[in-house]
Short mmCIF file of N, CA, C and O in Angstrom, two decimals:
data_model
loop_
_atom_site.label_atom_id
_atom_site.label_comp_id
_atom_site.label_asym_id
_atom_site.label_seq_id
_atom_site.Cartn_x
_atom_site.Cartn_y
_atom_site.Cartn_z
N UNK A 1 -25.01 22.41 -21.50
CA UNK A 1 -25.32 22.22 -20.11
C UNK A 1 -24.61 20.98 -19.58
O UNK A 1 -24.15 20.17 -20.36
N UNK A 2 -24.58 20.87 -18.27
CA UNK A 2 -23.99 19.69 -17.65
C UNK A 2 -24.92 18.50 -17.87
O UNK A 2 -26.13 18.59 -17.69
N UNK A 3 -24.33 17.39 -18.25
CA UNK A 3 -25.08 16.16 -18.43
C UNK A 3 -24.38 15.01 -17.72
O UNK A 3 -23.16 14.85 -17.83
N UNK A 4 -25.15 14.23 -16.99
CA UNK A 4 -24.68 13.02 -16.36
C UNK A 4 -25.57 11.89 -16.85
O UNK A 4 -26.78 11.92 -16.62
N UNK A 5 -24.99 10.92 -17.51
CA UNK A 5 -25.75 9.84 -18.12
C UNK A 5 -25.34 8.52 -17.49
O UNK A 5 -24.20 8.09 -17.65
N UNK A 6 -26.28 7.89 -16.79
CA UNK A 6 -26.03 6.62 -16.13
C UNK A 6 -26.36 5.45 -17.06
O UNK A 6 -27.25 5.55 -17.91
N UNK A 7 -25.67 4.35 -16.84
CA UNK A 7 -25.96 3.13 -17.57
C UNK A 7 -25.51 1.94 -16.73
O UNK A 7 -24.78 2.10 -15.75
N UNK A 8 -25.96 0.76 -17.10
CA UNK A 8 -25.52 -0.46 -16.45
C UNK A 8 -26.54 -1.12 -15.55
O UNK A 8 -26.31 -2.23 -15.06
N UNK A 9 -27.67 -0.47 -15.32
CA UNK A 9 -28.70 -1.06 -14.49
C UNK A 9 -29.42 -2.18 -15.22
O UNK A 9 -29.22 -2.42 -16.40
N UNK A 10 -30.26 -2.89 -14.47
CA UNK A 10 -31.01 -3.97 -15.05
C UNK A 10 -31.53 -4.92 -14.00
O UNK A 10 -31.51 -4.62 -12.81
N UNK A 11 -32.00 -6.06 -14.46
CA UNK A 11 -32.54 -7.10 -13.59
C UNK A 11 -31.47 -8.15 -13.33
O UNK A 11 -30.84 -8.66 -14.27
N UNK A 12 -31.26 -8.46 -12.05
CA UNK A 12 -30.25 -9.42 -11.68
C UNK A 12 -30.76 -10.27 -10.52
O UNK A 12 -31.56 -9.81 -9.71
N UNK A 13 -30.32 -11.52 -10.46
CA UNK A 13 -30.69 -12.41 -9.36
C UNK A 13 -29.88 -12.10 -8.12
O UNK A 13 -28.77 -11.57 -8.20
N UNK A 14 -30.43 -12.41 -6.94
CA UNK A 14 -29.65 -12.23 -5.72
C UNK A 14 -28.30 -12.93 -5.81
O UNK A 14 -28.20 -14.05 -6.31
N UNK A 15 -27.29 -12.25 -5.31
CA UNK A 15 -25.93 -12.76 -5.38
C UNK A 15 -25.17 -12.33 -6.61
O UNK A 15 -23.95 -12.54 -6.68
N UNK A 16 -25.85 -11.72 -7.56
CA UNK A 16 -25.21 -11.27 -8.78
C UNK A 16 -24.50 -9.95 -8.61
O UNK A 16 -24.45 -9.37 -7.52
N UNK A 17 -23.96 -9.46 -9.72
CA UNK A 17 -23.18 -8.23 -9.71
C UNK A 17 -23.60 -7.32 -10.85
O UNK A 17 -24.10 -7.78 -11.88
N UNK A 18 -23.37 -6.04 -10.66
CA UNK A 18 -23.60 -5.04 -11.70
C UNK A 18 -22.50 -4.00 -11.63
O UNK A 18 -21.91 -3.77 -10.57
N UNK A 19 -22.24 -3.39 -12.77
CA UNK A 19 -21.34 -2.26 -12.82
C UNK A 19 -22.09 -1.09 -13.44
O UNK A 19 -22.49 -1.14 -14.60
N UNK A 20 -22.27 -0.05 -12.65
CA UNK A 20 -22.95 1.14 -13.08
C UNK A 20 -21.94 2.19 -13.52
O UNK A 20 -20.92 2.39 -12.86
N UNK A 21 -22.23 2.86 -14.62
CA UNK A 21 -21.35 3.88 -15.14
C UNK A 21 -22.09 5.20 -15.26
O UNK A 21 -23.29 5.24 -15.50
N UNK A 22 -21.34 6.27 -15.10
CA UNK A 22 -21.86 7.63 -15.26
C UNK A 22 -20.89 8.40 -16.13
O UNK A 22 -19.73 8.61 -15.74
N UNK A 23 -21.35 8.81 -17.29
CA UNK A 23 -20.53 9.60 -18.20
C UNK A 23 -20.94 11.06 -18.10
O UNK A 23 -22.11 11.40 -18.28
N UNK A 24 -19.97 11.91 -17.81
CA UNK A 24 -20.23 13.32 -17.57
C UNK A 24 -19.75 14.18 -18.73
O UNK A 24 -18.78 13.85 -19.41
N UNK A 25 -20.44 15.29 -18.92
CA UNK A 25 -20.03 16.28 -19.90
C UNK A 25 -20.45 17.65 -19.41
O UNK A 25 -21.41 17.79 -18.65
N UNK A 26 -19.73 18.67 -19.83
CA UNK A 26 -20.07 20.03 -19.48
C UNK A 26 -19.65 20.46 -18.08
O UNK A 26 -20.03 21.55 -17.65
N UNK A 27 -18.89 19.64 -17.39
CA UNK A 27 -18.46 19.92 -16.04
C UNK A 27 -16.95 19.78 -15.94
O UNK A 27 -16.34 19.00 -16.67
N UNK A 28 -16.38 20.57 -15.03
CA UNK A 28 -14.95 20.42 -14.75
C UNK A 28 -14.78 19.15 -13.90
O UNK A 28 -14.77 19.21 -12.67
N UNK A 29 -14.65 18.04 -14.58
CA UNK A 29 -14.76 16.74 -13.95
C UNK A 29 -13.66 16.49 -12.93
O UNK A 29 -13.91 15.97 -11.84
N UNK A 30 -12.43 16.84 -13.28
CA UNK A 30 -11.29 16.52 -12.42
C UNK A 30 -11.40 17.14 -11.04
O UNK A 30 -10.88 16.57 -10.07
N UNK A 31 -12.04 18.29 -10.94
CA UNK A 31 -12.14 18.99 -9.67
C UNK A 31 -13.48 18.80 -8.98
O UNK A 31 -13.74 19.42 -7.95
N UNK A 32 -14.33 17.94 -9.51
CA UNK A 32 -15.65 17.70 -8.94
C UNK A 32 -15.63 16.56 -7.94
O UNK A 32 -14.90 15.57 -8.12
N UNK A 33 -16.42 16.69 -6.89
CA UNK A 33 -16.69 15.58 -5.99
C UNK A 33 -17.88 14.80 -6.55
O UNK A 33 -18.86 15.40 -7.00
N UNK A 34 -17.80 13.50 -6.50
CA UNK A 34 -18.77 12.64 -7.19
C UNK A 34 -19.38 11.64 -6.22
O UNK A 34 -18.78 11.28 -5.20
N UNK A 35 -20.58 11.18 -6.55
CA UNK A 35 -21.25 10.22 -5.68
C UNK A 35 -22.32 9.47 -6.44
O UNK A 35 -22.83 9.92 -7.48
N UNK A 36 -22.68 8.32 -5.90
CA UNK A 36 -23.86 7.57 -6.32
C UNK A 36 -24.88 7.59 -5.19
O UNK A 36 -24.53 7.36 -4.03
N UNK A 37 -26.11 7.87 -5.54
CA UNK A 37 -27.23 7.80 -4.63
C UNK A 37 -28.21 6.77 -5.14
O UNK A 37 -28.18 6.39 -6.32
N UNK A 38 -29.10 6.33 -4.27
CA UNK A 38 -30.16 5.45 -4.70
C UNK A 38 -31.44 5.78 -3.94
O UNK A 38 -31.41 6.29 -2.83
N UNK A 39 -32.56 5.48 -4.57
CA UNK A 39 -33.85 5.70 -3.96
C UNK A 39 -34.76 4.52 -4.27
O UNK A 39 -35.06 4.25 -5.43
N UNK A 40 -35.17 3.83 -3.22
CA UNK A 40 -36.09 2.72 -3.34
C UNK A 40 -37.51 3.22 -3.16
O UNK A 40 -37.73 4.26 -2.53
N UNK A 41 -38.49 2.50 -3.68
CA UNK A 41 -39.88 2.92 -3.52
C UNK A 41 -40.26 3.12 -2.06
O UNK A 41 -40.01 2.26 -1.22
N UNK A 42 -40.84 4.28 -1.75
CA UNK A 42 -41.28 4.57 -0.40
C UNK A 42 -40.19 4.95 0.57
O UNK A 42 -40.47 5.09 1.77
N UNK A 43 -38.96 5.10 0.09
CA UNK A 43 -37.85 5.43 0.97
C UNK A 43 -37.17 6.72 0.53
O UNK A 43 -37.32 7.18 -0.60
N UNK A 44 -36.42 7.29 1.46
CA UNK A 44 -35.64 8.48 1.18
C UNK A 44 -34.44 8.15 0.30
O UNK A 44 -33.93 7.03 0.32
N UNK A 45 -34.01 9.13 -0.46
CA UNK A 45 -32.79 8.95 -1.23
C UNK A 45 -31.60 8.89 -0.29
O UNK A 45 -31.50 9.68 0.65
N UNK A 46 -30.71 7.95 -0.53
CA UNK A 46 -29.55 7.78 0.32
C UNK A 46 -28.28 7.73 -0.52
O UNK A 46 -28.28 7.26 -1.66
N UNK A 47 -27.21 8.19 0.07
CA UNK A 47 -25.92 8.13 -0.60
C UNK A 47 -25.33 6.74 -0.44
O UNK A 47 -25.24 6.21 0.67
N UNK A 48 -24.93 6.15 -1.54
CA UNK A 48 -24.34 4.83 -1.55
C UNK A 48 -22.83 4.90 -1.39
O UNK A 48 -22.23 4.16 -0.61
N UNK A 49 -22.22 5.79 -2.16
CA UNK A 49 -20.77 5.91 -2.16
C UNK A 49 -20.39 7.27 -2.70
O UNK A 49 -21.12 7.86 -3.50
N UNK A 50 -19.25 7.77 -2.27
CA UNK A 50 -18.76 9.04 -2.75
C UNK A 50 -17.26 8.98 -2.95
O UNK A 50 -16.56 8.16 -2.33
N UNK A 51 -16.78 9.86 -3.81
CA UNK A 51 -15.35 9.95 -4.06
C UNK A 51 -15.00 11.42 -4.30
O UNK A 51 -15.68 12.11 -5.06
N UNK A 52 -13.97 11.88 -3.64
CA UNK A 52 -13.56 13.26 -3.77
C UNK A 52 -12.68 13.45 -4.99
O UNK A 52 -12.29 12.49 -5.66
N UNK A 53 -12.35 14.71 -5.26
CA UNK A 53 -11.49 15.01 -6.39
C UNK A 53 -10.10 14.39 -6.22
O UNK A 53 -9.40 14.19 -7.21
N UNK A 54 -9.71 14.11 -4.99
CA UNK A 54 -8.42 13.50 -4.72
C UNK A 54 -8.46 11.98 -4.68
O UNK A 54 -7.42 11.34 -4.52
N UNK A 55 -9.66 11.40 -4.80
CA UNK A 55 -9.79 9.96 -4.84
C UNK A 55 -10.16 9.30 -3.54
O UNK A 55 -10.20 8.05 -3.48
N UNK A 56 -10.45 10.06 -2.50
CA UNK A 56 -10.86 9.48 -1.22
C UNK A 56 -12.30 9.00 -1.32
O UNK A 56 -13.19 9.74 -1.75
N UNK A 57 -12.55 7.77 -0.89
CA UNK A 57 -13.87 7.16 -1.01
C UNK A 57 -14.53 6.96 0.34
O UNK A 57 -13.87 6.77 1.36
N UNK A 58 -15.86 6.98 0.33
CA UNK A 58 -16.68 6.65 1.47
C UNK A 58 -17.82 5.76 0.99
O UNK A 58 -18.33 5.95 -0.11
N UNK A 59 -18.24 4.83 1.85
CA UNK A 59 -19.30 3.91 1.50
C UNK A 59 -20.34 3.85 2.60
O UNK A 59 -20.00 3.91 3.79
N UNK A 60 -21.58 3.70 2.22
CA UNK A 60 -22.64 3.49 3.19
C UNK A 60 -22.45 2.14 3.86
O UNK A 60 -21.96 1.18 3.25
N UNK A 61 -22.86 2.07 5.13
CA UNK A 61 -22.70 0.82 5.87
C UNK A 61 -23.44 -0.34 5.21
O UNK A 61 -23.00 -1.49 5.29
N UNK A 62 -24.54 -0.04 4.55
CA UNK A 62 -25.35 -1.08 3.94
C UNK A 62 -24.67 -1.76 2.75
O UNK A 62 -25.08 -2.86 2.36
N UNK A 63 -23.66 -1.11 2.18
CA UNK A 63 -23.01 -1.66 1.00
C UNK A 63 -21.51 -1.87 1.19
O UNK A 63 -20.86 -2.46 0.31
N UNK A 64 -20.98 -1.44 2.31
CA UNK A 64 -19.54 -1.56 2.54
C UNK A 64 -19.11 -3.01 2.45
O UNK A 64 -19.73 -3.90 3.01
N UNK A 65 -18.03 -3.22 1.72
CA UNK A 65 -17.54 -4.57 1.50
C UNK A 65 -18.07 -5.20 0.24
O UNK A 65 -17.55 -6.24 -0.20
N UNK A 66 -19.10 -4.61 -0.36
CA UNK A 66 -19.70 -5.17 -1.57
C UNK A 66 -19.57 -4.25 -2.78
O UNK A 66 -19.94 -4.66 -3.88
N UNK A 67 -19.08 -3.04 -2.56
CA UNK A 67 -19.02 -2.07 -3.65
C UNK A 67 -17.63 -1.48 -3.76
O UNK A 67 -16.84 -1.49 -2.82
N UNK A 68 -17.35 -0.98 -4.95
CA UNK A 68 -16.11 -0.27 -5.21
C UNK A 68 -16.40 0.89 -6.14
O UNK A 68 -16.98 0.70 -7.21
N UNK A 69 -16.02 2.07 -5.73
CA UNK A 69 -16.25 3.28 -6.50
C UNK A 69 -14.93 3.77 -7.08
O UNK A 69 -13.91 3.81 -6.37
N UNK A 70 -14.95 4.15 -8.33
CA UNK A 70 -13.75 4.66 -8.97
C UNK A 70 -14.10 5.75 -9.97
O UNK A 70 -15.24 5.85 -10.43
N UNK A 71 -13.11 6.56 -10.29
CA UNK A 71 -13.30 7.61 -11.29
C UNK A 71 -12.17 7.56 -12.30
O UNK A 71 -11.03 7.23 -11.97
N UNK A 72 -12.50 7.88 -13.53
CA UNK A 72 -11.54 7.95 -14.61
C UNK A 72 -11.58 9.36 -15.15
O UNK A 72 -12.45 9.71 -15.95
N UNK A 73 -10.65 10.18 -14.70
CA UNK A 73 -10.66 11.58 -15.10
C UNK A 73 -10.34 11.78 -16.58
O UNK A 73 -10.72 12.79 -17.17
N UNK A 74 -9.63 10.83 -17.17
CA UNK A 74 -9.32 10.93 -18.59
C UNK A 74 -10.55 10.73 -19.45
O UNK A 74 -10.62 11.23 -20.58
N UNK A 75 -11.54 9.99 -18.94
CA UNK A 75 -12.76 9.71 -19.68
C UNK A 75 -14.00 10.38 -19.09
O UNK A 75 -15.10 10.17 -19.59
N UNK A 76 -13.81 11.17 -18.04
CA UNK A 76 -14.93 11.84 -17.37
C UNK A 76 -16.02 10.84 -17.00
O UNK A 76 -17.21 11.06 -17.26
N UNK A 77 -15.60 9.75 -16.38
CA UNK A 77 -16.52 8.67 -16.08
C UNK A 77 -16.39 8.23 -14.63
O UNK A 77 -15.28 8.12 -14.09
N UNK A 78 -17.53 7.98 -14.00
CA UNK A 78 -17.62 7.47 -12.64
C UNK A 78 -18.23 6.07 -12.70
O UNK A 78 -19.22 5.86 -13.39
N UNK A 79 -17.64 5.14 -11.97
CA UNK A 79 -18.08 3.75 -12.03
C UNK A 79 -18.33 3.20 -10.63
O UNK A 79 -17.55 3.44 -9.71
N UNK A 80 -19.42 2.47 -10.49
CA UNK A 80 -19.74 1.79 -9.24
C UNK A 80 -19.90 0.30 -9.52
O UNK A 80 -20.81 -0.10 -10.24
N UNK A 81 -19.01 -0.49 -8.97
CA UNK A 81 -19.11 -1.93 -9.02
C UNK A 81 -19.80 -2.41 -7.76
O UNK A 81 -19.38 -2.06 -6.65
N UNK A 82 -20.86 -3.18 -7.90
CA UNK A 82 -21.59 -3.68 -6.74
C UNK A 82 -21.78 -5.18 -6.89
O UNK A 82 -22.27 -5.67 -7.91
N UNK A 83 -21.38 -5.90 -5.86
CA UNK A 83 -21.42 -7.35 -5.85
C UNK A 83 -22.38 -7.85 -4.77
O UNK A 83 -22.85 -7.09 -3.92
N UNK A 84 -22.65 -9.14 -4.81
CA UNK A 84 -23.51 -9.80 -3.82
C UNK A 84 -24.81 -9.05 -3.62
O UNK A 84 -25.22 -8.75 -2.50
N UNK A 85 -25.46 -8.77 -4.72
CA UNK A 85 -26.69 -7.99 -4.67
C UNK A 85 -27.81 -8.75 -3.95
O UNK A 85 -27.92 -9.97 -4.06
N UNK A 86 -28.62 -7.99 -3.22
CA UNK A 86 -29.78 -8.52 -2.53
C UNK A 86 -31.01 -7.73 -2.96
O UNK A 86 -30.89 -6.64 -3.53
N UNK A 87 -32.21 -8.25 -2.68
CA UNK A 87 -33.41 -7.48 -3.03
C UNK A 87 -33.45 -6.10 -2.39
O UNK A 87 -34.09 -5.19 -2.94
N UNK A 88 -32.77 -5.90 -1.27
CA UNK A 88 -32.74 -4.60 -0.63
C UNK A 88 -31.94 -3.57 -1.42
O UNK A 88 -32.02 -2.38 -1.13
N UNK A 89 -31.18 -4.02 -2.40
CA UNK A 89 -30.45 -3.11 -3.27
C UNK A 89 -31.31 -2.57 -4.41
O UNK A 89 -30.86 -1.71 -5.17
N UNK A 90 -32.52 -3.08 -4.55
CA UNK A 90 -33.41 -2.62 -5.60
C UNK A 90 -33.74 -1.15 -5.41
O UNK A 90 -34.22 -0.74 -4.35
N UNK A 91 -33.46 -0.35 -6.43
CA UNK A 91 -33.67 1.09 -6.35
C UNK A 91 -33.30 1.72 -7.69
O UNK A 91 -32.73 1.06 -8.57
N UNK A 92 -33.64 2.98 -7.83
CA UNK A 92 -33.10 3.78 -8.92
C UNK A 92 -31.81 4.41 -8.43
O UNK A 92 -31.79 5.04 -7.37
N UNK A 93 -30.75 4.22 -9.18
CA UNK A 93 -29.44 4.72 -8.81
C UNK A 93 -29.12 5.97 -9.61
O UNK A 93 -29.24 5.98 -10.84
N UNK A 94 -28.70 7.02 -8.91
CA UNK A 94 -28.44 8.31 -9.51
C UNK A 94 -26.98 8.71 -9.36
O UNK A 94 -26.40 8.56 -8.29
N UNK A 95 -26.44 9.25 -10.41
CA UNK A 95 -25.11 9.84 -10.39
C UNK A 95 -25.21 11.30 -9.97
O UNK A 95 -26.09 12.03 -10.42
N UNK A 96 -24.31 11.71 -9.09
CA UNK A 96 -24.27 13.08 -8.60
C UNK A 96 -22.87 13.66 -8.74
O UNK A 96 -21.88 12.98 -8.46
N UNK A 97 -22.80 14.89 -9.18
CA UNK A 97 -21.53 15.60 -9.26
C UNK A 97 -21.68 16.97 -8.65
O UNK A 97 -22.64 17.69 -8.95
N UNK A 98 -20.75 17.32 -7.79
CA UNK A 98 -20.72 18.65 -7.21
C UNK A 98 -19.48 19.35 -7.74
O UNK A 98 -18.36 18.97 -7.41
N UNK A 99 -19.70 20.35 -8.58
CA UNK A 99 -18.59 21.04 -9.19
C UNK A 99 -19.05 22.20 -10.04
O UNK A 99 -20.17 22.69 -9.90
N UNK A 100 -18.17 22.61 -10.93
CA UNK A 100 -18.41 23.80 -11.75
C UNK A 100 -18.66 23.42 -13.21
O UNK A 100 -17.96 22.59 -13.77
N UNK A 101 -19.65 24.07 -13.80
CA UNK A 101 -19.87 23.92 -15.22
C UNK A 101 -18.76 24.61 -16.01
O UNK A 101 -18.22 25.62 -15.57
N UNK A 102 -18.44 24.08 -17.16
CA UNK A 102 -17.42 24.70 -18.01
C UNK A 102 -17.98 25.88 -18.78
O UNK A 102 -17.21 26.66 -19.35
N UNK A 103 -19.29 26.04 -18.79
CA UNK A 103 -19.93 27.07 -19.60
C UNK A 103 -20.11 28.40 -18.88
O UNK A 103 -20.20 29.44 -19.52
N UNK A 104 -20.18 28.37 -17.57
CA UNK A 104 -20.36 29.57 -16.77
C UNK A 104 -19.29 29.59 -15.69
O UNK A 104 -19.51 29.10 -14.59
N UNK A 105 -18.18 30.21 -16.02
CA UNK A 105 -17.02 30.15 -15.14
C UNK A 105 -17.14 31.04 -13.91
O UNK A 105 -16.34 30.92 -12.99
N UNK A 106 -18.12 31.93 -13.89
CA UNK A 106 -18.26 32.85 -12.78
C UNK A 106 -19.04 32.32 -11.59
O UNK A 106 -19.06 32.95 -10.53
N UNK A 107 -19.69 31.17 -11.75
CA UNK A 107 -20.48 30.61 -10.67
C UNK A 107 -19.69 29.56 -9.92
O UNK A 107 -18.73 28.98 -10.43
N UNK A 108 -20.11 29.31 -8.68
CA UNK A 108 -19.44 28.34 -7.84
C UNK A 108 -19.95 26.92 -8.04
O UNK A 108 -20.61 26.60 -9.03
N UNK A 109 -19.61 26.08 -7.08
CA UNK A 109 -20.02 24.68 -7.16
C UNK A 109 -21.54 24.54 -7.10
O UNK A 109 -22.22 25.24 -6.36
N UNK A 110 -22.04 23.60 -7.88
CA UNK A 110 -23.44 23.24 -7.85
C UNK A 110 -23.57 21.73 -7.93
O UNK A 110 -22.66 21.04 -8.39
N UNK A 111 -24.71 21.23 -7.47
CA UNK A 111 -25.01 19.81 -7.56
C UNK A 111 -25.72 19.51 -8.86
O UNK A 111 -26.71 20.18 -9.22
N UNK A 112 -25.24 18.49 -9.56
CA UNK A 112 -25.85 18.05 -10.80
C UNK A 112 -26.22 16.58 -10.67
O UNK A 112 -25.53 15.80 -10.01
N UNK A 113 -27.31 16.21 -11.32
CA UNK A 113 -27.86 14.86 -11.19
C UNK A 113 -28.15 14.25 -12.55
O UNK A 113 -28.57 14.93 -13.49
N UNK A 114 -27.93 12.95 -12.63
CA UNK A 114 -28.36 12.20 -13.80
C UNK A 114 -29.81 11.81 -13.68
O UNK A 114 -30.48 12.09 -12.68
N UNK A 115 -30.32 11.16 -14.71
CA UNK A 115 -31.72 10.75 -14.74
C UNK A 115 -31.98 9.45 -13.98
O UNK A 115 -33.13 9.14 -13.67
N UNK A 116 -30.94 8.70 -13.70
CA UNK A 116 -31.08 7.48 -12.93
C UNK A 116 -31.11 6.24 -13.80
O UNK A 116 -31.50 6.28 -14.97
N UNK A 117 -30.70 5.14 -13.20
CA UNK A 117 -30.77 3.84 -13.85
C UNK A 117 -31.36 2.84 -12.86
O UNK A 117 -30.98 2.81 -11.69
N UNK A 118 -32.30 2.05 -13.33
CA UNK A 118 -33.03 1.12 -12.46
C UNK A 118 -32.23 -0.14 -12.21
O UNK A 118 -31.73 -0.77 -13.14
N UNK A 119 -32.11 -0.50 -10.94
CA UNK A 119 -31.53 -1.77 -10.53
C UNK A 119 -32.61 -2.58 -9.82
O UNK A 119 -33.18 -2.11 -8.84
N UNK A 120 -32.88 -3.76 -10.33
CA UNK A 120 -33.87 -4.64 -9.73
C UNK A 120 -33.22 -5.98 -9.41
O UNK A 120 -32.68 -6.63 -10.30
N UNK A 121 -33.29 -6.37 -8.14
CA UNK A 121 -32.72 -7.63 -7.69
C UNK A 121 -33.87 -8.52 -7.26
O UNK A 121 -34.56 -8.23 -6.28
N UNK A 122 -34.08 -9.59 -7.99
CA UNK A 122 -35.21 -10.46 -7.73
C UNK A 122 -34.90 -11.88 -8.18
O UNK A 122 -34.20 -12.09 -9.17
N UNK A 123 -35.43 -12.83 -7.44
CA UNK A 123 -35.30 -14.22 -7.81
C UNK A 123 -36.46 -14.68 -8.67
O UNK A 123 -36.45 -15.79 -9.21
#
């Protein structure tokens, strides 16, 4: 099955930085559109950043200028670098991939999600 495994979360002081990684398997990674989402307690899940199969990126206004999203198709890995963290960045961050599984070639694109990694920004 498709698996997306996030890592890199943790506790950081305001102004610090984190690099979140998502390692994918079971998906046609090169042709998938990818994104990071986050969900804070009591809030809706929101898209933080996205990157298309061609490498075009989009960022949420709340993080623009502080984040950089990249993909490594050779390693099937998605990375989110986030700097100048504030307490408002505290959330569970989820990796998302929209694409095709390698196991069932007859089906179209589907959304796949990782289990999430906790980011806590606190002084």
